[in-house]
mmCIF file of C-alpha atoms in Angstrom:
data_model
loop_
_atom_site.group_PDB
_atom_site.id
_atom_site.type_symbol
_atom_site.label_atom_id
_atom_site.label_comp_id
_atom_site.label_asym_id
_atom_site.label_seq_id
_atom_site.Cartn_x
_atom_site.Cartn_y
_atom_site.Cartn_z
ATOM 1 C CA UNK A 9 35.928 89.982 56.023
ATOM 2 C CA UNK A 10 39.663 90.489 55.873
ATOM 3 C CA UNK A 11 42.421 90.292 58.434
ATOM 4 C CA UNK A 12 45.650 92.279 58.178
ATOM 5 C CA UNK A 13 48.755 91.778 60.323
ATOM 6 C CA UNK A 14 52.541 91.722 60.400
ATOM 7 C CA UNK A 15 54.024 88.644 62.065
ATOM 8 C CA UNK A 16 57.413 87.357 63.167
ATOM 9 C CA UNK A 17 58.759 83.894 62.263
ATOM 10 C CA UNK A 18 56.657 82.354 65.044
ATOM 11 C CA UNK A 19 53.583 84.487 64.250
ATOM 12 C CA UNK A 20 54.229 86.971 67.048
ATOM 13 C CA UNK A 21 52.384 90.261 66.602
ATOM 14 C CA UNK A 22 53.259 92.455 69.560
ATOM 15 C CA UNK A 23 54.959 93.191 72.830
ATOM 16 C CA UNK A 24 54.102 95.766 75.456
ATOM 17 C CA UNK A 25 51.147 97.102 73.436
ATOM 18 C CA UNK A 26 53.395 97.895 70.478
ATOM 19 C CA UNK A 27 54.216 96.362 67.128
ATOM 20 C CA UNK A 28 57.235 94.080 66.931
ATOM 21 C CA UNK A 29 58.609 95.730 63.796
ATOM 22 C CA UNK A 30 58.552 99.213 62.314
ATOM 23 C CA UNK A 31 58.839 98.669 58.585
ATOM 24 C CA UNK A 32 57.880 101.679 56.444
ATOM 25 C CA UNK A 33 56.953 99.543 53.404
ATOM 26 C CA UNK A 34 54.621 97.467 55.579
ATOM 27 C CA UNK A 35 53.071 100.611 57.078
ATOM 28 C CA UNK A 36 52.534 101.926 53.543
ATOM 29 C CA UNK A 37 50.897 98.635 52.521
ATOM 30 C CA UNK A 38 48.605 98.786 55.568
ATOM 31 C CA UNK A 39 47.699 102.411 54.879
ATOM 32 C CA UNK A 40 46.984 101.841 51.174
ATOM 33 C CA UNK A 41 45.023 98.636 51.818
ATOM 34 C CA UNK A 42 42.784 100.036 54.572
ATOM 35 C CA UNK A 43 42.317 103.655 53.409
ATOM 36 C CA UNK A 44 38.622 104.406 52.994
ATOM 37 C CA UNK A 45 37.707 101.045 54.527
ATOM 38 C CA UNK A 46 36.362 99.801 57.858
ATOM 39 C CA UNK A 47 38.900 98.700 60.453
ATOM 40 C CA UNK A 48 37.987 96.636 63.505
ATOM 41 C CA UNK A 49 40.302 96.726 66.479
ATOM 42 C CA UNK A 50 40.410 96.276 70.203
ATOM 43 C CA UNK A 51 40.740 99.021 72.786
ATOM 44 C CA UNK A 52 44.413 98.293 73.474
ATOM 45 C CA UNK A 53 45.229 98.525 69.766
ATOM 46 C CA UNK A 54 43.471 101.901 69.534
ATOM 47 C CA UNK A 55 45.417 103.090 72.567
ATOM 48 C CA UNK A 56 48.680 102.065 70.869
ATOM 49 C CA UNK A 57 48.049 104.484 67.975
ATOM 50 C CA UNK A 58 49.785 107.888 67.996
ATOM 51 C CA UNK A 59 47.898 110.120 70.416
ATOM 52 C CA UNK A 60 45.525 107.202 71.089
ATOM 53 C CA UNK A 61 43.533 108.569 68.148
ATOM 54 C CA UNK A 62 41.714 106.545 65.477
ATOM 55 C CA UNK A 63 43.249 106.214 62.029
ATOM 56 C CA UNK A 64 42.158 108.923 59.614
ATOM 57 C CA UNK A 65 40.058 108.306 56.513
ATOM 58 C CA UNK A 66 38.748 104.975 57.788
ATOM 59 C CA UNK A 67 35.730 103.898 59.789
ATOM 60 C CA UNK A 68 37.248 102.783 63.100
ATOM 61 C CA UNK A 69 35.200 100.237 65.059
ATOM 62 C CA UNK A 70 36.487 99.347 68.519
ATOM 63 C CA UNK A 71 35.397 96.158 70.269
ATOM 64 C CA UNK A 72 35.768 96.376 74.049
ATOM 65 C CA UNK A 73 34.185 94.620 77.023
ATOM 66 C CA UNK A 74 34.447 97.848 79.040
ATOM 67 C CA UNK A 75 30.924 99.303 79.014
ATOM 68 C CA UNK A 76 32.243 102.631 80.329
ATOM 69 C CA UNK A 77 34.978 103.049 77.727
ATOM 70 C CA UNK A 78 34.705 106.204 75.629
ATOM 71 C CA UNK A 79 36.734 107.332 72.632
ATOM 72 C CA UNK A 80 36.223 110.061 70.066
ATOM 73 C CA UNK A 81 35.624 109.403 66.370
ATOM 74 C CA UNK A 82 35.129 105.642 66.718
ATOM 75 C CA UNK A 83 32.142 103.335 66.730
ATOM 76 C CA UNK A 84 32.092 101.261 69.917
ATOM 77 C CA UNK A 85 30.809 97.706 70.274
ATOM 78 C CA UNK A 86 30.711 95.850 73.558
ATOM 79 C CA UNK A 87 30.122 92.299 72.357
ATOM 80 C CA UNK A 88 30.922 90.166 69.320
ATOM 81 C CA UNK A 89 27.181 89.923 68.578
ATOM 82 C CA UNK A 90 26.846 93.720 68.598
ATOM 83 C CA UNK A 91 29.879 94.014 66.319
ATOM 84 C CA UNK A 92 28.575 91.455 63.824
ATOM 85 C CA UNK A 93 25.218 93.234 63.733
ATOM 86 C CA UNK A 94 26.918 96.595 63.065
ATOM 87 C CA UNK A 95 29.098 95.090 60.324
ATOM 88 C CA UNK A 96 25.995 94.017 58.373
ATOM 89 C CA UNK A 97 25.747 97.583 57.062
ATOM 90 C CA UNK A 98 29.169 97.349 55.381
ATOM 91 C CA UNK A 99 30.438 95.355 52.424
ATOM 92 C CA UNK A 100 32.462 92.532 53.996
ATOM 93 C CA UNK A 101 35.186 93.099 51.376
ATOM 94 C CA UNK A 102 35.738 96.532 52.954
ATOM 95 C CA UNK A 103 36.163 95.279 56.534
ATOM 96 C CA UNK A 104 39.672 94.694 57.918
ATOM 97 C CA UNK A 105 40.415 93.131 61.297
ATOM 98 C CA UNK A 106 43.623 94.758 62.528
ATOM 99 C CA UNK A 107 44.280 93.558 66.043
ATOM 100 C CA UNK A 108 45.195 92.848 68.657
ATOM 101 C CA UNK A 109 45.614 89.260 69.703
ATOM 102 C CA UNK A 110 42.146 88.714 71.202
ATOM 103 C CA UNK A 111 40.398 90.425 68.279
ATOM 104 C CA UNK A 112 42.326 88.368 65.706
ATOM 105 C CA UNK A 113 41.526 85.119 67.508
ATOM 106 C CA UNK A 114 37.872 86.026 68.010
ATOM 107 C CA UNK A 115 37.182 87.177 64.445
ATOM 108 C CA UNK A 116 39.417 84.900 62.343
ATOM 109 C CA UNK A 117 36.531 82.413 61.836
ATOM 110 C CA UNK A 118 34.530 85.191 60.126
ATOM 111 C CA UNK A 119 37.339 86.132 57.720
ATOM 112 C CA UNK A 120 37.901 84.753 54.238
ATOM 113 C CA UNK A 121 41.108 86.627 53.358
ATOM 114 C CA UNK A 122 44.187 87.414 55.457
ATOM 115 C CA UNK A 123 46.901 89.853 54.397
ATOM 116 C CA UNK A 124 49.993 88.840 56.337
ATOM 117 C CA UNK A 125 53.369 90.549 56.237
ATOM 118 C CA UNK A 126 55.764 87.764 57.209
ATOM 119 C CA UNK A 127 58.940 89.202 58.688
ATOM 120 C CA UNK A 128 61.916 86.852 58.481
ATOM 121 C CA UNK A 129 63.020 87.589 62.036
ATOM 122 C CA UNK A 130 62.536 86.221 65.506
ATOM 123 C CA UNK A 131 61.088 88.567 68.084
ATOM 124 C CA UNK A 132 60.487 88.541 71.809
ATOM 125 C CA UNK A 133 56.713 88.631 71.350
ATOM 126 C CA UNK A 134 54.081 88.553 74.080
ATOM 127 C CA UNK A 135 51.113 88.481 71.698
ATOM 128 C CA UNK A 136 50.532 86.029 68.859
ATOM 129 C CA UNK A 137 48.031 85.190 66.187
ATOM 130 C CA UNK A 138 47.142 81.770 64.830
ATOM 131 C CA UNK A 139 49.748 80.417 62.403
ATOM 132 C CA UNK A 140 47.705 80.146 59.210
ATOM 133 C CA UNK A 141 50.311 77.831 57.659
ATOM 134 C CA UNK A 142 49.200 75.199 60.158
ATOM 135 C CA UNK A 143 45.473 75.648 59.612
ATOM 136 C CA UNK A 144 43.854 73.132 57.243
ATOM 137 C CA UNK A 145 41.077 75.561 56.332
ATOM 138 C CA UNK A 146 43.520 78.265 55.132
ATOM 139 C CA UNK A 147 45.879 78.259 52.152
ATOM 140 C CA UNK A 148 48.608 80.578 50.922
ATOM 141 C CA UNK A 149 47.172 82.099 47.741
ATOM 142 C CA UNK A 150 49.848 84.666 46.900
ATOM 143 C CA UNK A 151 53.326 85.629 48.098
ATOM 144 C CA UNK A 152 55.517 88.530 47.040
ATOM 145 C CA UNK A 153 59.182 88.263 46.241
ATOM 146 C CA UNK A 154 61.359 88.793 49.335
ATOM 147 C CA UNK A 155 61.640 92.486 50.189
ATOM 148 C CA UNK A 156 63.890 94.437 52.529
ATOM 149 C CA UNK A 157 63.288 97.607 54.505
ATOM 150 C CA UNK A 158 64.663 99.105 57.700
ATOM 151 C CA UNK A 159 67.000 96.123 58.151
ATOM 152 C CA UNK A 160 64.249 93.493 57.876
ATOM 153 C CA UNK A 161 63.522 90.943 55.170
ATOM 154 C CA UNK A 162 59.835 90.193 54.660
ATOM 155 C CA UNK A 163 57.182 89.039 52.214
ATOM 156 C CA UNK A 164 53.599 90.122 51.652
ATOM 157 C CA UNK A 165 51.374 87.033 51.759
ATOM 158 C CA UNK A 166 47.697 86.619 50.990
ATOM 159 C CA UNK A 167 45.891 83.690 52.572
ATOM 160 C CA UNK A 168 42.444 82.528 51.514
ATOM 161 C CA UNK A 169 40.029 80.422 53.491
ATOM 162 C CA UNK A 170 39.376 77.148 51.701
ATOM 163 C CA UNK A 171 35.845 76.761 50.418
ATOM 164 C CA UNK A 172 35.968 73.043 49.608
#
């Protein structure tokens, strides 16, 4: 499985149920990387999307503890075990974990690749993900040249889980 996220200098990912940064090049990268794939997200992340609608041309799977939650055009799972069982029908290379904080933390152990847009900026974040630079079982495998868009400097980084 894969994880995809944009993070601030201190690995912040969100505030007030919104992204910390709006960077068109990052949005394009996310769109191109996940198009035609399976995305796994939490209820709050789904509700942060425009119109609270799932992303088009992707299989949207929402993990929520709320047994009464309903949403159109998504597959709903109510436990990690139910989610992992559902994901068996998909190629793990096509599955992308895309937030929020609880979903990242819960599913990181099942991922082998993480696509992280590192934004060279501090942010007043309320939500964070694990800093992969400080995790002994993860290594930075690839990093783009520094890029700039919408007033932000950032790099696209690919982390791989160590297999040794």
